[in-house]
Short mmCIF file of C-alpha atoms (C1' of nucleotides) in Angstrom, two decimals:
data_model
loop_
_atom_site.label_atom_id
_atom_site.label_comp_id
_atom_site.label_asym_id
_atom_site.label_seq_id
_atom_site.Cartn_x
_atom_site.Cartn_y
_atom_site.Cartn_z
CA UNK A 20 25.11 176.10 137.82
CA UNK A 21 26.99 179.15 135.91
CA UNK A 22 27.57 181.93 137.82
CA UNK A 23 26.73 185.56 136.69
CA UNK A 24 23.16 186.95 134.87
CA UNK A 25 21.86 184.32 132.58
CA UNK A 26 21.67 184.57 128.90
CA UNK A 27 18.10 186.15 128.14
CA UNK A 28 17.83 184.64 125.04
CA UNK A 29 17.98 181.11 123.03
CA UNK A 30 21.30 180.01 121.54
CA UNK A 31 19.92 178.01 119.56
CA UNK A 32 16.64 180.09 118.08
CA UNK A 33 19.24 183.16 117.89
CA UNK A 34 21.37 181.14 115.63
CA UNK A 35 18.68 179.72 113.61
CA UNK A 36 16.86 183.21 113.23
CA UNK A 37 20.64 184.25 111.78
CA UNK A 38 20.57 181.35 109.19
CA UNK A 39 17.27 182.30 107.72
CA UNK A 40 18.46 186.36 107.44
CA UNK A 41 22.49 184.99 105.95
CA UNK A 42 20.42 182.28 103.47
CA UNK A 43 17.96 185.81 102.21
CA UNK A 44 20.58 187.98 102.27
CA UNK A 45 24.06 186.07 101.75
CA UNK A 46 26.80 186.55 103.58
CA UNK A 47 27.48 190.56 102.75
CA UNK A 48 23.81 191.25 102.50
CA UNK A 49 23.41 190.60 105.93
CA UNK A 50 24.21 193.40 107.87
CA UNK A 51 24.68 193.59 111.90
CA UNK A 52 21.08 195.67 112.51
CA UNK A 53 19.12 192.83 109.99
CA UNK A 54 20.80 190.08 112.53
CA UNK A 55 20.46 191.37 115.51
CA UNK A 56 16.83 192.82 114.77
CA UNK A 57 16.05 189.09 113.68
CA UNK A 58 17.93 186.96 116.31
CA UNK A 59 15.99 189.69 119.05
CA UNK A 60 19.23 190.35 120.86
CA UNK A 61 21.58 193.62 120.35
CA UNK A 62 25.68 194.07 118.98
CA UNK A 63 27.23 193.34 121.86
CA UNK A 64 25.82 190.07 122.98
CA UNK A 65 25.77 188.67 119.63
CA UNK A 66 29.65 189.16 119.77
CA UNK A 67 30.06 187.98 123.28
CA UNK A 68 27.83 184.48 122.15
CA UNK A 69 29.12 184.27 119.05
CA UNK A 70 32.12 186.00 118.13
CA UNK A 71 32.06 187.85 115.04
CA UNK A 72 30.31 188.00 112.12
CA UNK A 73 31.91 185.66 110.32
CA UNK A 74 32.10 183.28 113.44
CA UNK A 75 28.66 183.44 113.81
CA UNK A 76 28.19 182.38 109.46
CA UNK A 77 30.32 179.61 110.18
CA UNK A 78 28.76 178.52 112.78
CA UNK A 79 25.74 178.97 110.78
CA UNK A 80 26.97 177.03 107.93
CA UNK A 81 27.55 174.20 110.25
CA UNK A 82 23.85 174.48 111.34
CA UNK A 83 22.72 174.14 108.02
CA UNK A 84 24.62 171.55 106.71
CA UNK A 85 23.62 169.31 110.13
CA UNK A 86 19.98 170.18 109.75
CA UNK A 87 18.77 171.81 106.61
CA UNK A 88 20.84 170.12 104.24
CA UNK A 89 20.84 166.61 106.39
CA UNK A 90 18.66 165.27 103.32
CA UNK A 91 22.07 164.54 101.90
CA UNK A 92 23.50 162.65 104.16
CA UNK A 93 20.14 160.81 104.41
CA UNK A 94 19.84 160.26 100.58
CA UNK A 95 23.18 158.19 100.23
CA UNK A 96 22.10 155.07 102.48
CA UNK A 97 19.25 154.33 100.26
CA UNK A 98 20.14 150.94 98.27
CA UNK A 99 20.83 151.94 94.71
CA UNK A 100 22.58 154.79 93.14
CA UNK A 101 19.63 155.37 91.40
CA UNK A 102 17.61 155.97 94.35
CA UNK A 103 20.54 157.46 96.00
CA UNK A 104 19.91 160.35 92.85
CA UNK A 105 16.32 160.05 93.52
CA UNK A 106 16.66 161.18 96.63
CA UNK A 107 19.23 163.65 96.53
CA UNK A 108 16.89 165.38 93.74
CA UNK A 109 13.22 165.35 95.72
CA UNK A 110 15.30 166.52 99.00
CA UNK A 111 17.18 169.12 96.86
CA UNK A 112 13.67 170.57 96.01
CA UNK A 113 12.22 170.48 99.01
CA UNK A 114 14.76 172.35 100.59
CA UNK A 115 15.16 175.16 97.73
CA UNK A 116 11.35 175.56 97.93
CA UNK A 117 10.46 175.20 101.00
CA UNK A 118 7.70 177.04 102.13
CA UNK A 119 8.56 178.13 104.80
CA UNK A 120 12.54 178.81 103.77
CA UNK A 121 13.81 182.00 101.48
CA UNK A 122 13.94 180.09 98.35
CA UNK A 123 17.47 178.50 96.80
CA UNK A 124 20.17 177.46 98.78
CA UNK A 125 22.52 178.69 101.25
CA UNK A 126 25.54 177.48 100.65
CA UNK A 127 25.25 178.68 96.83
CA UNK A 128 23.84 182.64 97.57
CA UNK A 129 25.94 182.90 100.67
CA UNK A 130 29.08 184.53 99.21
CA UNK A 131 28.63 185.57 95.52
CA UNK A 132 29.62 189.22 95.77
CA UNK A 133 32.97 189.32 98.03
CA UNK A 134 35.07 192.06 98.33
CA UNK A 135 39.23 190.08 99.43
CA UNK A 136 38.28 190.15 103.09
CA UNK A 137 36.10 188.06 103.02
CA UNK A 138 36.95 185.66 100.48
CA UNK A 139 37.90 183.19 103.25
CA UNK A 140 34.07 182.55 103.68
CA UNK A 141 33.41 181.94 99.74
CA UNK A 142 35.94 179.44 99.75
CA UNK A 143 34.31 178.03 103.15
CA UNK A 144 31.16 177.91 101.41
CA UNK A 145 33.14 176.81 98.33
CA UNK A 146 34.59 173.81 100.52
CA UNK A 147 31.17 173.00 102.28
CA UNK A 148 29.46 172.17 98.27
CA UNK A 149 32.74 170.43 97.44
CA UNK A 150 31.99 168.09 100.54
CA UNK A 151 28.72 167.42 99.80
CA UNK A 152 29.87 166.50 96.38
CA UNK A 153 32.80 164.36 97.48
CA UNK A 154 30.49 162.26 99.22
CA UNK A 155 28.52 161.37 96.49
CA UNK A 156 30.84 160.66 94.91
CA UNK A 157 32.44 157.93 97.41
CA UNK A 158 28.58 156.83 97.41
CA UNK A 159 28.52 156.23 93.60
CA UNK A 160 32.53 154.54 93.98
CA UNK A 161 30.65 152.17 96.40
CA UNK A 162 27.84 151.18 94.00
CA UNK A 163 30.58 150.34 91.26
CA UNK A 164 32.31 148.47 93.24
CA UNK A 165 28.71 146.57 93.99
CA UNK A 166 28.02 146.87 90.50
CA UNK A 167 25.16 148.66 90.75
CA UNK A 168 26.58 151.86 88.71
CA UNK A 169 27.90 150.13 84.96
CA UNK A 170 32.28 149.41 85.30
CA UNK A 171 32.45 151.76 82.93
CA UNK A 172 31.05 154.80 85.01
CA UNK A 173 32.89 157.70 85.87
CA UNK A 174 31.61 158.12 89.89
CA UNK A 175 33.36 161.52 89.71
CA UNK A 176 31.47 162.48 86.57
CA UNK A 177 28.05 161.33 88.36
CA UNK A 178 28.67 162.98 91.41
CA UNK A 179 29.74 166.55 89.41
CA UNK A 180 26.63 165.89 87.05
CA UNK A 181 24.14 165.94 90.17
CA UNK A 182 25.79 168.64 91.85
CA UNK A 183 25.71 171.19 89.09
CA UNK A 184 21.84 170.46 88.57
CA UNK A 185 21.20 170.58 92.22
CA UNK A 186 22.90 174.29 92.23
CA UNK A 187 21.29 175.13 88.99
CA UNK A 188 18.09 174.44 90.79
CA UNK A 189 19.26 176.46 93.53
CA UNK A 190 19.51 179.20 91.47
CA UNK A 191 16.23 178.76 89.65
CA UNK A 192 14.68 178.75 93.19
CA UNK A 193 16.42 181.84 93.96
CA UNK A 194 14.88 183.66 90.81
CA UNK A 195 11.56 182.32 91.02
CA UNK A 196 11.20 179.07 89.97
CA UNK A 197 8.46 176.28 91.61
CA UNK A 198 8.72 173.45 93.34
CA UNK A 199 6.98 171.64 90.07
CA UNK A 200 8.80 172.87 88.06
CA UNK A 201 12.14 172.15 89.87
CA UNK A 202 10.59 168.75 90.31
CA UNK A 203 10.05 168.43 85.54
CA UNK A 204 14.05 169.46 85.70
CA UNK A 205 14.95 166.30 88.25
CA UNK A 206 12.58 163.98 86.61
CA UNK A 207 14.71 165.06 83.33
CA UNK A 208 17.96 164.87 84.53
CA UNK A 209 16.74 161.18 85.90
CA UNK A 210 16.88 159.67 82.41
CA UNK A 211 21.05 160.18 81.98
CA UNK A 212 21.85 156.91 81.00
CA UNK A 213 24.71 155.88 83.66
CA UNK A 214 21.80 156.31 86.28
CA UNK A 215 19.17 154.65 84.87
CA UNK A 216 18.25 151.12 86.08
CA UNK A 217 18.94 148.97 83.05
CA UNK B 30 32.21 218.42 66.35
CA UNK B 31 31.48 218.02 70.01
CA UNK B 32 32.19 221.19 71.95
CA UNK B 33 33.16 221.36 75.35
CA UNK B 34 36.72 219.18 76.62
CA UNK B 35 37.13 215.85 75.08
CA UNK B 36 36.59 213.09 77.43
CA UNK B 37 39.69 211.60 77.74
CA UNK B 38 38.88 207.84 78.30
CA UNK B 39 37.80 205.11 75.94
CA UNK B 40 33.37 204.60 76.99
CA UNK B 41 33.53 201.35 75.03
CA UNK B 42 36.64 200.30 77.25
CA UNK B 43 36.10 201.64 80.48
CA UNK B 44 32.49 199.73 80.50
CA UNK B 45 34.28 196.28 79.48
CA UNK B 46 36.66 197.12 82.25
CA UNK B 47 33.56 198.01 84.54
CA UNK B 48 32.08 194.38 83.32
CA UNK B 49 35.29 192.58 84.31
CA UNK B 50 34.99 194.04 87.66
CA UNK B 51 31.33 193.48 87.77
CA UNK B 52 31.71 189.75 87.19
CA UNK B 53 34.29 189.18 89.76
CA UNK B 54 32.88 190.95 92.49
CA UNK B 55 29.24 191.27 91.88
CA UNK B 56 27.21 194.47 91.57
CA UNK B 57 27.30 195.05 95.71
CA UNK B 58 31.01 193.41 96.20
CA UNK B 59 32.21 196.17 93.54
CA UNK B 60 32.86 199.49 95.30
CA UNK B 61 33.31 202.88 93.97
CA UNK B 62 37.33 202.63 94.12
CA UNK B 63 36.86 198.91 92.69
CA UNK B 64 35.51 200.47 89.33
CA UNK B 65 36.95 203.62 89.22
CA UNK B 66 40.74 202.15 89.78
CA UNK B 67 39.79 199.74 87.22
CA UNK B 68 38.18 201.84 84.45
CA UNK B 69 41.32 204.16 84.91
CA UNK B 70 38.57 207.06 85.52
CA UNK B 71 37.46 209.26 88.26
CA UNK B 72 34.18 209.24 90.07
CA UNK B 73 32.52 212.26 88.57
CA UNK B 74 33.73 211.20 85.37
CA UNK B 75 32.02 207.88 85.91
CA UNK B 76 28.66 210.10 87.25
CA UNK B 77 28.71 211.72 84.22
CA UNK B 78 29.09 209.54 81.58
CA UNK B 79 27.11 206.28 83.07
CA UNK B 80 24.69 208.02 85.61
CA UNK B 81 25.12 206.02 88.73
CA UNK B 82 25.87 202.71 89.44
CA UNK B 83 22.93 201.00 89.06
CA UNK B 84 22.71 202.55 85.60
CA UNK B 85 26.73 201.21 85.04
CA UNK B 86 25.41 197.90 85.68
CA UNK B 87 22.72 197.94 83.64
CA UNK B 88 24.54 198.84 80.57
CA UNK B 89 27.09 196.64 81.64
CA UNK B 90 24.63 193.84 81.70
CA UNK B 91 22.98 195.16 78.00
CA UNK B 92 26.89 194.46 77.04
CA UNK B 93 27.28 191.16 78.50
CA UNK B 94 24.35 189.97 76.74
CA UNK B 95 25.42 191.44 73.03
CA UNK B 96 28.61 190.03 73.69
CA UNK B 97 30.25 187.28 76.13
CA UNK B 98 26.55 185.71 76.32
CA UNK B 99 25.77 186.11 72.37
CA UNK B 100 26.39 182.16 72.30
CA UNK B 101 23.09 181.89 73.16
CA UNK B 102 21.76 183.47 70.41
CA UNK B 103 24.41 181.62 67.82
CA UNK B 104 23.36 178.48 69.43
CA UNK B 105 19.71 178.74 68.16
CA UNK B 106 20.19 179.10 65.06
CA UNK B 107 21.65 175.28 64.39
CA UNK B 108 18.96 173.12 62.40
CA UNK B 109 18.42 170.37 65.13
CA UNK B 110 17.28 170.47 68.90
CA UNK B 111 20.00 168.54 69.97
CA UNK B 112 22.94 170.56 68.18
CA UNK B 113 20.95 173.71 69.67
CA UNK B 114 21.69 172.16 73.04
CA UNK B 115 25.12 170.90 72.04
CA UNK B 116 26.22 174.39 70.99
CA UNK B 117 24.56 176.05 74.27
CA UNK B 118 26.69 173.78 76.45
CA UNK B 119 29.94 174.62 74.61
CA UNK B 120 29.43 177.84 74.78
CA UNK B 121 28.79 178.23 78.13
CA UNK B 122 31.26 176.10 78.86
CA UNK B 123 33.42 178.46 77.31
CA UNK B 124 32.15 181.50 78.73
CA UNK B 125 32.30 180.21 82.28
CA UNK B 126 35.93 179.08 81.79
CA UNK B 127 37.48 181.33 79.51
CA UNK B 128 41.08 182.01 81.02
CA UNK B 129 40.98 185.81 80.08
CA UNK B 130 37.37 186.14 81.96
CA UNK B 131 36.58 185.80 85.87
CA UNK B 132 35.19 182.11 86.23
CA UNK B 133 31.30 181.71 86.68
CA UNK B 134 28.51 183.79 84.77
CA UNK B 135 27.83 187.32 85.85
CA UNK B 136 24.01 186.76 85.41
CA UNK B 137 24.24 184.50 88.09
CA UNK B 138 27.18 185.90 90.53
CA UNK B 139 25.85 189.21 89.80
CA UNK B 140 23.41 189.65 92.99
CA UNK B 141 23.27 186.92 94.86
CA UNK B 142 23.90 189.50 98.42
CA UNK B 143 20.79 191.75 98.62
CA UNK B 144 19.17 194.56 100.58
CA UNK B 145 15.79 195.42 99.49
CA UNK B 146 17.27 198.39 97.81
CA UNK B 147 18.67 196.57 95.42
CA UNK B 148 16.32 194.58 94.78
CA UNK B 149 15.55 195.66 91.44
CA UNK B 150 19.06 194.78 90.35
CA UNK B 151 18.42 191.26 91.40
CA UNK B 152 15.10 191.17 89.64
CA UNK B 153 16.98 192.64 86.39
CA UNK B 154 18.99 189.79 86.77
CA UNK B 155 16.58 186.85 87.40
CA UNK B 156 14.58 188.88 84.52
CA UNK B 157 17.70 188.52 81.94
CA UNK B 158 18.45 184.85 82.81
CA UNK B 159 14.63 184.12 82.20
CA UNK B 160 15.03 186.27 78.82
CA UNK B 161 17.74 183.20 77.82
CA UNK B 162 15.41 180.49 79.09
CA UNK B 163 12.67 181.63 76.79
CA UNK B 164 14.77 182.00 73.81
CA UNK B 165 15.66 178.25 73.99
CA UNK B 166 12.31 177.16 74.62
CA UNK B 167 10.77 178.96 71.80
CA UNK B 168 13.16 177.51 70.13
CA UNK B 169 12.11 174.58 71.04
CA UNK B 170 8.72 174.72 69.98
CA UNK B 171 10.00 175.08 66.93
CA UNK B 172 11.89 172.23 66.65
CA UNK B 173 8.69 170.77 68.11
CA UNK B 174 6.38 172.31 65.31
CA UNK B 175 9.02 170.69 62.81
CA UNK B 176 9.03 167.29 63.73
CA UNK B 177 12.22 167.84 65.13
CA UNK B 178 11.31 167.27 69.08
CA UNK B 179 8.92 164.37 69.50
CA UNK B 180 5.30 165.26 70.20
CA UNK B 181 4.71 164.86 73.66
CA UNK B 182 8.11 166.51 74.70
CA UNK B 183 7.70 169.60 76.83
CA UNK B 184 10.08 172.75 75.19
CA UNK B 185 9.03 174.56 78.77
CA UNK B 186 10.67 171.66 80.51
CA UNK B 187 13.49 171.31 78.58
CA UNK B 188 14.92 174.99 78.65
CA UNK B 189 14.40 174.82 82.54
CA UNK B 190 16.42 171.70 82.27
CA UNK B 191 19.19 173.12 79.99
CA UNK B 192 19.04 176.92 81.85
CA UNK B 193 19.75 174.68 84.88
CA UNK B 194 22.85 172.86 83.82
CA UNK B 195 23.98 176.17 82.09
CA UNK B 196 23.30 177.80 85.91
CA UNK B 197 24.68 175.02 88.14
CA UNK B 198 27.67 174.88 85.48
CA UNK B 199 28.00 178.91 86.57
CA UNK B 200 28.01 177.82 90.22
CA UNK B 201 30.62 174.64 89.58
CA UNK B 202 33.02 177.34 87.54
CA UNK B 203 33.13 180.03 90.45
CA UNK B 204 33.92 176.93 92.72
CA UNK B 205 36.95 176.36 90.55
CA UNK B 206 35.80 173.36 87.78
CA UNK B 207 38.64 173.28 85.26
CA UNK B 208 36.86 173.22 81.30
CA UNK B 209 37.12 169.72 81.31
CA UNK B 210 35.51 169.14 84.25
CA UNK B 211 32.30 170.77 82.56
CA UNK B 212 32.65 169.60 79.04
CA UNK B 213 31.72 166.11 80.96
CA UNK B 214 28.79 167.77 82.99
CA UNK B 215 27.63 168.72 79.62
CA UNK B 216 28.39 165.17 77.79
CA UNK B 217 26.11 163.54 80.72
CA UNK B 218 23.12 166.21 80.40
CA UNK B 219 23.14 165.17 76.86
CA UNK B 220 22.18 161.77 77.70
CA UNK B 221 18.24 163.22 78.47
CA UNK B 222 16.52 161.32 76.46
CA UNK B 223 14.52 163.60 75.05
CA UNK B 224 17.51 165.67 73.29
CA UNK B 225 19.20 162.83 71.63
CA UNK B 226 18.47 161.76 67.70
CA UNK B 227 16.83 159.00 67.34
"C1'" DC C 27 24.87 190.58 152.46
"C1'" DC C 28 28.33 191.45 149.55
"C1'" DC C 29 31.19 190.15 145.82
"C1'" DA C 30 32.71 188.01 141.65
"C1'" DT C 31 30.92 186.85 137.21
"C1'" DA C 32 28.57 187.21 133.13
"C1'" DG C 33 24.97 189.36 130.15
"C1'" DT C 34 22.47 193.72 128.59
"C1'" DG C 35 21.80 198.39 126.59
"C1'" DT C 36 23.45 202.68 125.07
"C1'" DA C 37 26.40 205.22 122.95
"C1'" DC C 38 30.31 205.43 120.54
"C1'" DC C 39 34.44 204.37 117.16
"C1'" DA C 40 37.02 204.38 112.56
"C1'" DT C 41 36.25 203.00 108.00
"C1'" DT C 42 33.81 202.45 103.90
"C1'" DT C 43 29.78 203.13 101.23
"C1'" DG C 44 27.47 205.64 97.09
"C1'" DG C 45 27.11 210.24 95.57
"C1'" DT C 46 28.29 215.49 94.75
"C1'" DA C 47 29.88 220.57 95.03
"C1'" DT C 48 33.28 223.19 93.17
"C1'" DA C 49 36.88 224.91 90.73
"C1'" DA C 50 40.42 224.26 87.28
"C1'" DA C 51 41.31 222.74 82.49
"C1'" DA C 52 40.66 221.78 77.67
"C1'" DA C 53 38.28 222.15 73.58
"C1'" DG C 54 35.29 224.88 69.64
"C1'" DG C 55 32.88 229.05 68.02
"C1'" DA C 56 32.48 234.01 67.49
"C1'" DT D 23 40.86 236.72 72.28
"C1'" DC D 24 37.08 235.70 75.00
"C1'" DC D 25 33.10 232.94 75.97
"C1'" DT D 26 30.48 228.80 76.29
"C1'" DT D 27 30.60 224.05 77.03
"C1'" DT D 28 32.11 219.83 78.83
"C1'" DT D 29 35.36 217.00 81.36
"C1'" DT D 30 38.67 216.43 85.04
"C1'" DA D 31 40.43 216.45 89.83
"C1'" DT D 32 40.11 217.30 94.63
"C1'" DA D 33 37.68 217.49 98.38
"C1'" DC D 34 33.79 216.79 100.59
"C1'" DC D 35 29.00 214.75 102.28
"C1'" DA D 36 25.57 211.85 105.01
"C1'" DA D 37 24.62 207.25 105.85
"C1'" DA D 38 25.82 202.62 106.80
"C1'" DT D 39 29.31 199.23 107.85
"C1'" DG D 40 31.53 195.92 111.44
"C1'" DG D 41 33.11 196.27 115.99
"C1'" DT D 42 33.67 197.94 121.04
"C1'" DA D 43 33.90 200.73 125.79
"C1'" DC D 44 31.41 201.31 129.53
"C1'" DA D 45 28.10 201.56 132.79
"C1'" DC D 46 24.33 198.83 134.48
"C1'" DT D 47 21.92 194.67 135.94
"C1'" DA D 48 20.97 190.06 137.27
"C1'" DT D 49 22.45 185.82 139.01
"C1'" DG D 50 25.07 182.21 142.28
"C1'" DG D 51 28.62 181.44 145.86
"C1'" DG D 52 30.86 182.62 150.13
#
DNA sequence: CCCATAGTGTACCATTTGGTATAAAAAGGA
DNA sequence: TCCTTTTTATACCAAATGGTACACTATGGG
């Protein structure tokens, strides 16, 4: 029952049609006519639904990392931090070579060129990676506590080492590279020793 | 015995201090005043002796690969696989978190934000990284050829694998990894099976 | 039926973008 | 000395940027 004209257009599908042109273009690249042509809405009620902008990448971001990137999240429950990697790796391609996605990953091409304005959404996006890394890393402290992962393990070393290939796959995926051949690069960086099952 | 008024700016220096600006910003995130203030020159000056800034960037890319990136090229010339990939690492390691440098590659940070107009940079870009990528893995048939890699190793696979740790490493150093933090990255990748002596 | 409320569309704003016209200035050659 | 050549400095350009004022329109409540 809210009073006045009603919204002629989908929050939801606006926002989502923003994510795809902010993960093509990054955060810069994306200019007000590209979103507004995309999301099928003009200036003004983009800024009266969602702000600004940057309000509406944020809120974007958050989108992405519930949905998009929810692989994550979905990875660490599985039983062994070897499967945990497993995982993390075939969801990681997926996502960065998705058909039916711009290729690579959001969170990595989102803010690359930044002028000081708007340095406050690289170190968002900076913050968002960091997050996902943290909590692999509290997954792998878990499986050495278990002893699953060896006593001698460095969880913060694991949890680094799988987030610096995932983001080197992202940026393969941005300049080209295939889902197989993302999938040669996990199945190498499977045999480190500290994740093998031995 | 030029005729006409000297130029009265180093080209040699003002294009390292274009690079510098370059790699912070990225080619889109560096404006006209960005360079200009920074190469201590004026815009027609710049016009004049680079072309435009497209053509800045290129050269300044042609630099970055004689110079900051000529690890890559050092690296190939040690006698084993593995000390090809050793070197590689420490380089880049280097590179991406040298204290007088901005952190994070400039291949990679370079043009991330795109409109289709500049869409040849990126391709430049994905081009020069993939120029890297095939020096290691010819490389690596060497090795292969020599006995040095085993026989049913993939040199393909492995450059993909090491261009990706070198990449996400690039990504992990504009987030703010410290050199130590990557030196271990780099002691894990080493673990691939296929790299070590055995 | 009218009014308050909220969304839409157009047209605008100042600022910044990459790029240039133009004139003054500094050098060598005749 | 004067003339050609090249660089410098200022001032400008059209286009694009993010953001907004304002009039209009559609809805529900009284």
């Amino acid at each position: 029952m809210p009073v006045g004209r009603p919204r002629a257009f989908d929050l939801e599908q606006a926002l989502e049609r923003a994510l795809v042109v902010f993960w093509r273009r990054g955060y810069e690249g994306a200019s007000l006519p590209d979103l507004t042509k995309a999301m099928g809405i003009n200036r003004p009620s983009l800024y009266a639904a969602f702000g600004n902008k940057e309000a509406l990448f944020r809120k974007v971001i958050e989108r992405y990392a519930a949905g998009h990137a929810s692989y994550i999240r979905k990875a660490l429950k599985a039983p062994t931090a070897r499967q945990v990697v497993e995982r993390l790796f075939r969801g990681a391609v997926e996502l960065l070579t998705g058909p039916h996605n711009p290729p690579g990953c959001l969170l990595v091409h989102g803010a690359l060129a930044c002028n000081e304005e708007t340095d406050s959404v690289r170190r968002e996006l900076v913050a968002q990676r960091a997050a996902g890394e943290s909590a692999v890393r509290e997954r792998f402290q878990r499986a050495k506590a278990e002893g699953d992962l060896s006593a001698d393990s460095s969880p913060a070393d694991l949890a680094r080492f799988v987030a610096t290939i995932i983001q080197g796959m992202a940026v393969q995926a941005a300049g080209g590279a295939s889902r197989k051949e993302l999938r040669r690069v996990a199945k190498l960086a499977l045999q480190v020793d500290l994740l093998t099952d031995r």
